[in-house]
XYZ file of C-alpha atoms in Angstrom:
777
model
C -116.099 159.312 104.000
C -113.664 157.994 100.869
C -113.793 162.103 99.562
C -113.037 163.409 103.439
C -109.871 160.836 103.846
C -108.844 161.741 100.521
C -108.983 165.855 101.392
C -106.920 164.911 104.712
C -103.999 162.609 102.788
C -103.674 165.837 100.525
C -103.191 168.556 103.111
C -100.915 165.992 105.175
C -98.695 165.621 101.386
C -98.564 169.328 101.834
C -97.433 169.403 105.501
C -95.121 166.976 105.421
C -93.716 169.400 101.981
C -93.211 172.437 103.437
C -91.605 170.589 106.430
C -88.848 168.842 104.166
C -88.475 172.547 102.599
C -87.389 173.568 106.262
C -84.659 171.495 106.035
C -80.978 172.687 106.163
C -79.417 169.929 103.940
C -82.450 170.407 101.045
C -81.878 174.332 101.299
C -78.234 174.130 101.051
C -79.028 171.880 97.531
C -81.470 174.418 95.732
C -79.064 177.287 96.864
C -76.241 175.225 95.269
C -78.075 174.479 92.074
C -79.097 178.025 91.615
C -75.577 179.452 92.224
C -73.928 176.302 89.438
C -76.770 177.663 87.132
C -76.598 181.290 87.557
C -72.477 180.756 86.926
C -73.319 178.918 83.989
C -75.343 181.706 82.549
C -72.990 184.504 83.276
C -69.765 182.175 82.959
C -70.173 180.680 79.543
C -70.407 183.790 78.046
C -66.771 184.889 80.031
C -65.169 181.344 79.024
C -65.912 181.564 75.467
C -65.021 185.121 75.187
C -61.849 184.556 77.069
C -60.962 181.285 74.368
C -61.685 183.888 72.066
C -59.353 186.359 72.465
C -56.803 183.797 73.990
C -56.923 185.375 77.520
C -53.510 185.546 79.332
C -52.246 183.016 76.424
C -53.717 179.951 77.674
C -56.500 178.903 74.928
C -54.065 178.752 71.843
C -54.374 181.650 69.116
C -57.521 182.618 66.818
C -57.887 183.819 63.724
C -58.606 187.578 63.530
C -62.107 188.788 62.721
C -60.518 190.383 58.848
C -59.508 186.026 58.350
C -63.105 185.076 59.350
C -64.883 187.708 57.031
C -62.121 186.902 54.054
C -61.095 183.616 54.693
C -58.280 182.216 52.589
C -57.785 178.964 50.810
C -55.073 177.746 48.676
C -56.069 177.673 44.866
C -54.777 175.877 42.135
C -53.784 178.269 38.869
C -56.203 176.814 36.128
C -55.116 176.625 32.557
C -58.145 177.518 30.151
C -57.871 176.256 26.052
C -59.430 179.032 23.696
C -62.845 177.121 23.958
C -63.328 177.519 27.270
C -61.914 173.673 28.564
C -59.454 173.230 31.520
C -56.348 171.935 30.249
C -54.791 171.287 33.418
C -53.749 172.914 36.948
C -50.357 173.913 38.792
C -51.427 173.229 42.650
C -49.959 172.127 45.676
C -53.112 170.859 46.473
C -55.335 170.288 44.042
C -58.141 172.411 44.579
C -60.410 174.610 42.273
C -63.497 176.688 42.986
C -66.737 176.831 42.353
C -70.260 179.284 42.817
C -72.958 178.264 44.085
C -74.464 178.190 40.669
C -72.517 175.614 39.533
C -73.522 172.975 42.309
C -77.041 171.110 41.747
C -79.529 171.746 43.851
C -79.706 167.858 44.130
C -75.626 167.859 45.417
C -77.114 170.684 47.909
C -79.759 168.783 49.266
C -78.018 165.932 49.519
C -75.611 167.570 51.573
C -78.336 169.044 53.491
C -80.654 166.569 54.330
C -77.680 163.914 54.769
C -75.482 166.278 57.266
C -77.493 169.205 58.479
C -81.275 168.900 58.024
C -81.783 172.294 59.963
C -79.118 174.069 58.569
C -81.538 176.808 57.637
C -82.978 177.094 60.758
C -79.858 177.384 62.728
C -77.806 179.843 63.507
C -74.191 177.776 63.184
C -74.647 175.868 66.358
C -77.914 173.659 66.259
C -78.412 172.848 69.930
C -80.965 170.390 69.434
C -78.387 167.777 68.076
C -76.815 167.658 71.280
C -78.290 165.816 73.725
C -78.893 163.222 70.823
C -74.950 162.859 70.544
C -75.200 162.386 74.218
C -77.223 159.704 74.715
C -75.950 158.137 71.623
C -72.673 158.030 73.905
C -74.247 156.659 76.767
C -75.827 154.215 75.061
C -72.535 153.791 72.051
C -75.244 153.807 69.208
C -73.872 156.843 67.707
C -76.218 159.007 65.095
C -73.767 161.157 64.184
C -71.707 164.088 64.878
C -73.218 167.501 66.733
C -71.475 169.470 64.002
C -73.299 171.402 62.073
C -72.099 172.030 57.577
C -71.015 175.509 59.396
C -68.900 174.604 62.215
C -67.477 172.115 59.298
C -66.544 174.439 57.191
C -65.354 176.723 60.082
C -62.880 173.497 61.093
C -61.609 173.385 57.197
C -60.824 177.162 56.944
C -58.734 177.354 59.623
C -56.089 175.427 61.152
C -57.190 176.095 65.118
C -54.363 176.725 67.799
C -54.166 174.565 70.468
C -50.938 175.068 71.798
C -52.236 176.724 75.210
C -51.054 175.755 78.659
C -54.836 174.579 79.537
C -55.215 172.293 75.857
C -51.960 170.354 76.893
C -53.447 168.991 80.146
C -55.080 166.306 77.972
C -57.561 165.365 75.256
C -60.709 166.335 76.580
C -59.389 169.548 77.418
C -57.988 170.095 74.077
C -61.386 168.846 72.578
C -63.285 171.229 74.525
C -61.450 174.695 73.346
C -61.218 172.960 69.617
C -65.281 172.375 69.932
C -65.561 176.210 71.368
C -63.439 177.854 68.951
C -65.916 176.481 66.153
C -68.368 177.578 67.565
C -66.995 181.210 67.719
C -65.942 181.149 64.833
C -69.484 179.687 63.105
C -71.039 182.339 64.448
C -68.489 185.204 62.812
C -69.332 182.882 59.388
C -72.846 183.039 60.070
C -73.597 186.885 60.572
C -71.149 187.769 57.440
C -72.349 184.947 54.648
C -75.018 183.304 53.391
C -76.591 180.358 53.629
C -75.784 179.390 49.861
C -72.475 180.994 50.410
C -71.747 178.677 53.538
C -73.028 175.513 51.813
C -70.016 176.477 48.274
C -66.916 177.687 51.273
C -67.810 174.280 52.558
C -67.832 172.425 49.506
C -64.765 173.821 48.116
C -62.120 173.085 51.101
C -63.369 169.638 51.684
C -60.265 166.887 51.075
C -61.748 163.991 48.705
C -58.940 161.656 48.919
C -56.539 160.985 45.646
C -55.266 164.654 45.890
C -58.785 165.845 45.113
C -59.532 169.016 47.150
C -62.855 170.785 46.562
C -65.926 169.466 45.332
C -65.111 170.451 41.758
C -62.091 168.482 41.745
C -63.797 165.318 43.214
C -66.014 165.568 40.943
C -63.606 165.487 38.008
C -61.201 162.804 39.544
C -64.217 160.168 40.492
C -66.835 160.331 37.901
C -65.272 162.799 35.407
C -67.968 165.243 35.908
C -68.657 168.835 36.659
C -70.120 169.532 40.076
C -74.064 170.367 38.456
C -73.998 167.048 36.317
C -73.651 164.677 39.280
C -77.484 162.314 39.429
C -78.150 161.195 42.900
C -76.356 158.023 43.369
C -73.002 160.419 42.742
C -74.032 163.188 44.925
C -75.031 160.734 47.637
C -70.728 159.154 47.373
C -69.946 162.412 47.792
C -71.569 163.445 50.447
C -70.892 160.377 51.866
C -66.643 160.990 51.671
C -67.508 164.575 53.657
C -66.886 162.263 56.807
C -63.992 160.085 56.895
C -62.304 160.845 52.484
C -60.081 158.021 53.388
C -62.338 155.624 54.786
C -65.171 156.260 52.182
C -62.855 156.566 48.977
C -65.289 154.803 45.861
C -61.521 153.968 44.360
C -59.637 152.218 47.586
C -62.795 150.689 49.384
C -65.821 150.182 47.213
C -67.767 148.394 49.907
C -67.366 150.734 52.226
C -68.244 153.495 49.533
C -71.049 151.881 48.626
C -72.589 150.880 52.266
C -71.900 154.774 53.161
C -73.498 156.158 49.554
C -76.968 153.750 51.141
C -76.488 155.581 54.534
C -77.191 158.724 52.679
C -79.677 157.807 50.075
C -81.609 156.602 53.488
C -81.697 159.831 54.579
C -82.802 161.780 51.629
C -85.889 158.704 52.100
C -86.136 159.180 55.590
C -87.158 162.914 55.411
C -89.508 162.641 52.289
C -87.408 163.826 49.118
C -86.856 160.331 47.689
C -89.942 157.710 48.062
C -89.534 154.569 49.236
C -89.445 152.604 45.881
C -86.951 155.308 44.479
C -84.338 153.997 47.338
C -84.043 150.506 47.107
C -84.268 150.786 43.258
C -81.240 152.972 43.414
C -79.168 151.440 46.202
C -78.971 147.773 44.120
C -77.080 149.763 41.677
C -73.258 149.794 41.202
C -70.812 152.602 41.781
C -70.065 153.464 38.252
C -66.963 155.446 38.619
C -64.401 156.881 35.737
C -61.229 157.494 37.993
C -58.611 159.840 37.034
C -55.952 161.396 39.075
C -55.179 164.661 38.228
C -51.382 165.354 37.730
C -49.217 167.266 34.900
C -48.991 163.732 33.581
C -52.660 163.551 32.537
C -55.335 164.946 30.559
C -54.057 167.289 27.029
C -51.300 169.688 26.150
C -48.873 167.921 28.971
C -46.090 169.438 27.709
C -47.668 172.704 26.846
C -48.638 172.712 30.483
C -44.554 172.260 31.564
C -42.966 174.572 28.995
C -45.503 176.995 30.100
C -44.986 176.804 34.086
C -41.518 178.158 34.089
C -43.000 180.783 32.269
C -45.863 181.169 34.581
C -43.486 181.038 37.486
C -40.966 183.690 36.738
C -44.483 186.063 35.413
C -45.721 185.472 39.350
C -42.585 185.755 41.457
C -42.559 189.691 39.158
C -45.722 190.446 40.222
C -46.582 188.396 43.721
C -48.594 185.593 42.955
C -48.087 181.999 43.801
C -48.774 180.012 40.599
C -49.648 177.135 43.117
C -52.072 179.036 45.522
C -53.045 182.196 43.897
C -56.117 180.505 41.804
C -55.091 182.028 38.858
C -57.120 181.464 35.461
C -54.107 181.372 32.801
C -56.478 182.036 29.528
C -54.313 180.657 26.548
C -54.709 180.625 22.741
C -54.739 176.455 22.509
C -58.141 174.817 21.317
C -59.255 171.686 23.295
C -59.832 169.599 20.008
C -57.266 170.274 18.064
C -54.982 170.008 20.273
C -56.874 166.596 21.368
C -57.331 166.147 17.381
C -53.118 166.941 17.635
C -52.363 164.245 20.341
C -54.329 161.743 18.210
C -52.585 161.978 14.407
C -49.839 161.675 16.469
C -50.372 158.621 18.430
C -51.726 156.955 15.464
C -49.204 157.443 13.020
C -46.267 157.042 15.975
C -47.539 153.626 16.722
C -47.644 152.501 13.230
C -44.124 153.747 12.722
C -42.133 152.481 15.800
C -43.124 148.774 14.465
C -41.832 150.101 11.079
C -38.816 150.943 12.697
C -38.208 148.387 15.515
C -38.529 145.548 13.018
C -35.904 146.883 10.483
C -33.633 147.366 13.179
C -34.219 143.921 14.191
C -33.917 142.487 10.393
C -30.924 144.098 9.975
C -29.675 142.642 13.762
C -28.490 146.053 14.778
C -29.466 148.609 17.537
C -30.213 151.944 16.631
C -27.423 153.842 17.860
C -25.696 154.920 14.544
C -21.823 156.683 14.695
C -22.149 159.538 12.124
C -18.336 159.164 11.135
C -18.399 155.455 10.237
C -22.249 154.195 9.971
C -21.951 151.696 12.440
C -23.090 151.253 15.767
C -21.905 153.116 18.217
C -20.019 150.474 20.922
C -20.778 150.909 24.676
C -23.522 153.378 23.987
C -25.445 152.462 26.219
C -22.733 152.017 29.720
C -21.715 155.099 28.999
C -24.713 156.676 28.451
C -26.101 155.061 31.888
C -23.212 156.811 33.691
C -24.795 160.430 33.201
C -28.111 159.489 35.068
C -28.409 159.095 38.601
C -29.011 155.972 39.266
C -25.171 155.381 38.742
C -24.349 158.235 40.523
C -26.595 157.211 43.585
C -24.428 153.798 42.810
C -21.352 154.905 43.168
C -22.159 156.927 45.854
C -22.722 154.080 48.049
C -20.205 151.341 46.634
C -17.625 153.662 44.630
C -16.760 153.954 41.051
C -14.565 151.054 40.956
C -16.288 148.500 43.009
C -18.593 145.568 40.913
C -21.281 145.960 42.635
C -22.154 149.319 40.677
C -22.143 146.747 37.469
C -24.531 144.256 39.405
C -26.387 146.641 40.508
C -27.569 147.628 37.759
C -28.034 144.408 36.381
C -30.817 143.592 38.791
C -34.314 143.052 37.325
C -37.261 144.562 39.658
C -40.723 145.000 39.138
C -41.207 148.399 37.522
C -44.467 149.586 35.184
C -43.457 150.763 31.230
C -44.492 152.762 28.503
C -45.449 151.207 25.693
C -47.652 151.977 22.364
C -49.708 149.095 23.760
C -50.586 150.743 27.043
C -48.954 150.748 30.392
C -47.084 146.816 31.310
C -45.891 145.832 34.035
C -42.581 143.961 33.547
C -38.931 143.319 35.370
C -36.467 145.441 34.335
C -32.888 145.991 35.306
C -31.276 149.706 34.832
C -29.737 149.032 31.398
C -32.940 147.071 30.497
C -34.807 150.099 30.654
C -31.702 152.140 29.320
C -32.095 149.694 26.543
C -35.841 149.565 26.059
C -36.866 153.307 26.086
C -33.567 154.437 23.343
C -35.407 152.792 21.066
C -38.727 155.073 21.120
C -38.957 157.438 18.438
C -40.148 160.885 19.514
C -42.127 163.915 17.935
C -43.045 167.104 17.962
C -45.576 168.843 16.455
C -46.757 172.347 16.961
C -50.100 174.249 15.371
C -50.135 178.172 14.924
C -52.572 180.451 13.672
C -50.775 183.163 11.023
C -52.701 186.391 11.363
C -52.424 186.303 15.118
C -49.458 184.437 15.943
C -51.916 182.237 17.973
C -50.353 178.703 18.951
C -53.814 176.560 18.877
C -51.871 173.056 19.580
C -48.551 171.630 20.728
C -47.638 168.429 21.230
C -44.457 167.813 22.679
C -43.501 163.859 22.830
C -45.176 160.522 22.672
C -45.949 160.470 26.794
C -45.241 163.414 28.542
C -45.445 160.607 32.052
C -42.313 158.804 30.334
C -40.319 161.456 28.077
C -40.344 164.402 29.724
C -38.288 166.294 26.882
C -40.240 168.782 24.875
C -39.772 168.503 21.070
C -41.154 171.874 20.100
C -39.309 174.434 22.026
C -36.801 172.995 24.298
C -35.251 171.057 21.815
C -33.208 172.156 18.606
C -32.620 170.013 15.726
C -31.115 170.513 11.929
C -33.943 170.996 9.947
C -32.609 169.446 6.963
C -34.318 170.797 3.659
C -37.395 172.740 5.676
C -34.313 175.224 5.527
C -34.342 175.687 2.104
C -37.317 178.634 2.078
C -35.183 180.573 3.794
C -32.791 180.504 0.653
C -35.348 180.555 -2.150
C -37.029 183.321 -0.253
C -33.713 185.520 0.000
C -33.392 184.830 -3.563
C -36.690 185.577 -4.761
C -36.435 188.883 -2.651
C -33.312 190.021 -4.307
C -35.332 189.548 -7.322
C -34.945 186.573 -8.620
C -38.383 184.708 -10.599
C -39.592 181.711 -9.156
C -39.723 180.327 -12.664
C -35.816 180.618 -12.825
C -34.425 178.032 -14.908
C -31.167 175.890 -14.036
C -29.604 172.825 -14.395
C -29.561 170.044 -12.041
C -26.106 170.724 -11.249
C -24.345 170.489 -8.374
C -21.867 173.154 -8.100
C -17.843 172.800 -6.084
C -18.109 175.259 -4.171
C -15.090 177.324 -2.465
C -14.806 177.019 1.596
C -12.443 177.433 4.015
C -9.746 174.801 3.719
C -11.279 173.072 0.521
C -14.322 173.197 -1.105
C -17.773 171.903 -1.074
C -19.745 170.135 -3.463
C -22.950 168.541 -2.407
C -24.829 165.571 -3.053
C -28.558 165.181 -4.140
C -30.778 162.864 -1.766
C -29.934 159.864 -4.219
C -26.414 160.055 -3.690
C -25.536 161.626 -6.753
C -24.363 164.982 -7.981
C -27.000 166.077 -10.723
C -29.146 164.476 -13.454
C -28.573 167.537 -15.795
C -32.114 168.590 -16.299
C -33.049 171.700 -16.554
C -35.991 172.876 -13.895
C -37.315 176.479 -12.136
C -36.273 176.945 -8.864
C -40.081 176.234 -8.128
C -39.775 172.821 -8.988
C -36.214 172.201 -7.678
C -37.477 173.157 -4.389
C -40.568 171.207 -4.625
C -38.152 168.046 -5.085
C -35.648 169.376 -3.024
C -33.239 168.801 -5.205
C -30.024 170.134 -3.408
C -27.515 170.655 -6.027
C -29.772 174.025 -7.237
C -30.061 174.588 -3.547
C -26.849 175.351 -3.473
C -26.365 177.660 -6.514
C -28.845 179.598 -5.193
C -27.144 180.428 -1.766
C -24.112 180.528 -3.816
C -25.484 183.684 -5.758
C -26.973 185.199 -2.476
C -24.073 184.716 -0.382
C -25.180 182.268 3.262
C -24.972 185.828 5.163
C -27.665 186.797 3.455
C -29.670 183.680 4.054
C -28.643 184.331 7.654
C -29.967 187.970 7.763
C -33.450 186.620 5.986
C -33.484 184.183 8.493
C -33.388 185.888 11.248
C -36.541 188.692 10.222
C -37.918 185.619 9.600
C -37.728 184.757 13.693
C -35.135 182.748 13.501
C -33.440 183.105 16.888
C -30.821 180.150 17.252
C -27.195 180.545 15.794
C -26.726 180.643 12.135
C -23.250 179.386 10.775
C -23.028 181.477 7.495
C -21.946 178.635 5.698
C -22.966 177.416 2.070
C -23.879 174.356 3.467
C -26.598 176.128 5.499
C -28.622 175.117 2.465
C -29.187 172.243 3.952
C -30.130 172.965 7.230
C -27.190 172.329 8.898
C -27.778 174.391 11.826
C -30.183 173.049 14.768
C -33.519 175.369 14.827
C -36.319 174.655 17.030
C -39.875 173.480 15.780
C -41.349 176.456 17.601
C -39.157 178.851 15.133
C -39.952 177.221 11.793
C -43.248 177.292 12.637
C -43.167 181.141 13.674
C -41.110 181.606 10.558
C -43.099 179.590 7.667
C -46.428 181.622 9.311
C -44.185 184.945 8.387
C -45.002 183.404 3.955
C -48.425 183.169 5.153
C -48.778 186.523 6.981
C -48.026 188.257 3.624
C -44.363 189.563 5.219
C -45.433 190.347 8.855
C -43.394 188.548 11.146
C -45.712 187.506 14.070
C -44.349 186.223 17.399
C -46.040 182.751 18.536
C -48.266 183.635 21.860
C -49.980 181.261 24.099
C -51.997 183.364 26.614
C -53.890 185.957 26.125
C -55.011 187.105 30.187
C -54.509 186.095 33.116
C -57.232 186.611 36.114
C -56.919 186.146 39.948
C -59.518 184.546 42.128
C -61.857 186.387 42.201
C -62.467 186.786 38.205
C -60.208 190.417 38.148
C -58.292 190.476 34.842
C -54.916 191.264 36.293
C -52.858 191.149 32.246
C -53.109 191.159 29.079
C -51.023 189.541 26.609
C -50.775 190.638 22.545
C -48.290 189.057 20.325
C -45.524 191.419 18.664
C -44.942 192.147 14.985
C -42.824 193.156 12.354
C -42.666 193.268 8.746
C -40.233 190.673 7.991
C -40.310 191.064 4.453
C -42.340 192.696 1.378
C -45.781 191.349 1.182
C -44.791 190.441 -2.579
C -42.042 188.289 -2.004
C -44.092 186.224 1.140
C -46.340 184.673 -1.951
C -43.965 184.523 -4.261
C -42.828 181.826 -0.871
C -45.936 180.463 -1.053
C -46.327 179.814 -4.183
C -42.951 178.469 -4.544
C -44.410 175.953 -1.174
C -47.800 175.324 -3.094
C -45.318 173.288 -5.734
C -44.215 170.956 -2.679
C -47.682 170.077 -3.148
C -48.714 170.316 -6.671
C -45.822 169.376 -9.104
C -45.731 165.404 -10.037
C -42.197 164.920 -8.430
C -43.238 167.296 -5.551
C -42.248 165.385 -1.741
C -45.745 166.284 -0.959
C -47.529 165.203 -3.733
C -48.566 162.166 -1.367
C -50.784 164.298 0.859
C -54.358 162.996 0.668
C -56.702 164.221 -1.955
C -59.076 164.907 0.453
C -57.371 167.402 2.212
C -55.834 169.465 -1.302
C -59.657 169.634 -2.919
C -61.426 173.570 -2.697
C -57.934 174.206 -0.782
C -54.362 175.761 -1.143
C -51.728 173.560 0.690
C -47.715 174.671 0.334
C -45.210 171.921 1.630
C -41.966 171.360 2.937
C -40.177 167.885 3.787
C -36.662 167.345 5.048
C -34.392 164.775 6.476
C -31.132 165.106 7.878
C -27.949 164.027 5.794
C -27.925 160.370 8.535
C -31.320 160.077 8.074
C -31.825 160.901 11.669
C -34.187 164.032 11.827
C -37.637 163.673 9.498
C -39.525 167.138 9.166
C -42.104 168.509 7.417
C -43.481 172.290 6.997
C -47.475 172.545 6.243
C -49.410 176.074 5.691
C -52.754 176.572 4.408
C -53.794 180.090 4.649
C -55.188 179.806 8.194
C -52.996 177.303 9.765
C -49.225 176.867 9.860
C -48.359 173.395 11.292
C -44.499 171.387 11.517
C -44.169 168.845 12.861
C -40.530 166.779 13.514
C -39.492 162.881 14.300
C -36.439 161.388 15.424
C -34.794 159.898 18.557
C -34.433 161.818 21.599
C -30.528 161.015 21.106
C -28.848 162.353 18.019
C -26.944 159.660 17.628
C -30.734 157.561 17.060
C -31.111 157.024 13.341
C -33.891 155.662 11.254
C -32.959 152.572 9.438
C -32.331 153.992 6.004
C -32.403 157.487 4.711
C -35.603 156.348 2.839
C -37.414 154.930 5.665
C -36.592 158.364 7.990
C -37.346 160.733 5.291
C -40.068 163.453 6.371
C -42.193 162.357 3.730
C -42.708 159.201 5.248
C -41.619 160.220 9.050
C -43.277 163.670 9.305
C -45.938 164.544 6.872
C -49.028 161.521 7.705
C -48.942 162.898 11.145
C -49.637 166.242 9.238
C -52.041 164.315 7.211
C -54.292 163.458 9.685
C -53.575 166.094 12.067
C -55.292 168.106 8.823
C -58.053 165.757 8.250
C -59.277 166.152 11.306
C -59.535 169.585 12.029
C -61.133 169.929 8.510
C -63.829 167.370 9.313
C -65.097 168.980 12.561
C -66.679 171.769 11.047
C -67.210 173.874 14.752
C -63.939 174.496 14.916
C -63.481 177.407 12.463
C -60.550 176.038 10.796
C -61.831 175.377 7.475
C -60.065 174.737 3.691
C -59.525 178.286 1.560
C -57.168 180.402 -0.405
C -53.935 182.010 0.796
C -54.025 185.923 0.264
C -52.805 187.591 -2.252
C -50.922 190.718 -2.020
C -52.693 194.282 -1.525
C -50.620 196.082 -4.404
C -50.646 193.186 -7.046
C -47.019 191.457 -7.965
C -44.011 192.590 -9.383
C -43.710 189.329 -12.175
C -45.353 186.852 -13.264
C -46.402 183.459 -11.928
C -46.719 181.952 -14.615
C -43.219 180.405 -16.028
C -44.005 180.198 -19.739
C -43.453 184.090 -19.894
C -40.879 184.124 -17.136
C -41.459 188.298 -17.052
C -40.992 190.848 -14.336
C -42.595 194.161 -14.438
C -40.261 196.741 -14.584
C -40.842 199.903 -12.104
C -42.039 201.971 -16.218
C -44.379 199.032 -16.027
C -42.873 197.692 -19.677
C -42.120 193.991 -19.614
C -38.412 193.189 -19.402
C -37.257 189.433 -19.630
C -34.369 188.778 -16.323
C -33.083 186.134 -14.361
C -30.642 188.515 -12.749
C -31.583 190.046 -9.179
C -31.973 193.221 -7.833
C -29.497 193.409 -4.904
C -31.439 197.390 -4.065
C -34.796 196.169 -3.214
C -35.253 197.642 0.600
C -34.653 195.459 3.316
C -37.181 195.119 6.331
């Protein structure tokens, strides 16, 4: 009976259902659903096509197919050292590309599991994620966005034009159109690139806050690592920043970044990539940053980068590149280790020298700005100098030149961060305080060059590029003092004089325009009357004998000799030139001394070997220019002369560290200007020539005394420290050794006990007189 009733019930239900279908309103509903369904099926592709092609200009433009297939990205240009280390970048947006092989598998896995775990399964759009997103919105419990890595890449690569009429209707239409464009571009990206390429492009295009664009710069900025060296918690920090770089910046918002990092690592656990124990251990670890925002004031070779920038800008303009955005790789001759050693040597010595400088001037109760004519302090030095500053000019524009407000504002104290040898310090300074403070600092320049190749290996343009922008290697010129004397003696040697020629230490009286000139020695006398060889005279830096030599060989011949060796600055052909009275740059001096070591061949300093475009194609090669500047025998005799400064018992370079001189041939020349404002040292070895200058930014900044400021005390210690560091590093390849000898032999003996010269017929001829008929180069 119960079975029969159940059957009847089922039959009735079917009848009722059939009757319901016949009702008109139900049929309309079904018809409407089918129409909407068919419209969606047919209309959605038409809609996507319309957006992609900006039909009737309603949706805004789209990148071309060519642009999608070949996405462009603003890339910083990178300066690379001879040993493959990045010296810095030129950029508007600090971005540098990496390849997929340069990404650690750990970083890639963390990105995929955290951001798009079905990345390898979809074709740019993850439709399974959309129901989750919608449900999250409805329940106010969002579990993340629905954008895939490919969609996020599309958004990073292209500025999506949304200036069409429909986009202006409101936020929702604008959002829908933007998403549609992302879908279309994502589809094209998936068609044209592999998954690995998409991941690489994505990580290269993210802005990670703190002026870090792309994964490479981000890893360097936050952890001082490369992308292939991150550990799991560091990778989680970087991946967490992908969603919101500012909010999850570990430097600015450490707690936010920590929470986000742990969320990312939980996803790794949730997907089975790490164990629960590993997750529990890692989540309690702090974020250990090595944070440093990259700019032109940080890193090594800052002055070199700044000087080189202007030259590169000219080259790029000529060849159609943008230094800031073309992603060039500029390979240089600078060795990163030698550069670091040079900067360390400078800092070690200059910090100590500055203390002594300040102490001695304080003991004299005087300021270091000195009038060369009177020897007294320059009155109103700071008041006159402030008038050349932008601060003063802006105040005059605001208040008027005669307004008391200008003086008042110049002395208003305000918070500022200043340089000190103990590190940056915060203080309250007025503009006048700042000027007074910074004008007391000694500056320096140092350059090391390989004499055989012309390659510059180290370049130190000052003590701190952030606070002192002026480059003292190539930009600045100063009187070289006694470091110019080798050009006088070189002229004499070329004329046939022997290094063994003996002269008396008596200052000559030389006729000059308008009177006579008679130089004093550094001790203030006109000579002791002692007899010595010209090698000894140069080694001891005796002015009187140098003056005798320029009187013999004539100033114009000295100028000619110096020009052939690479001195390009104007030289005044006067007798006082022998004491280094014409300004030259350190850059010129190092190149000129290299001509001695290179046995008479001048080689123009060079610092760029090649330039590559962003794809690694070599677009320029550079080779140094060379020329024969003097005979190789003359050059070697000058090496012998310069060695005297180190080996002579009274030589001004005698005080070099003993370890430097063991099993090593060294030549050196100190220099100090007359009023003790510049100290120089030029040091030569068989494979490295290095020059050092020390002084104030202003010529009127003087050392407390000539003895204190002489090159052997102010500049030579930097060379000593630098070379010591270089020799200790056996991997650099610039070890000790001996100078090359002329292949043709010598035309005179360098044994001063004999003092002979070989004549053309091989007979021995004793002589002190020059041979002016020698060939010129």
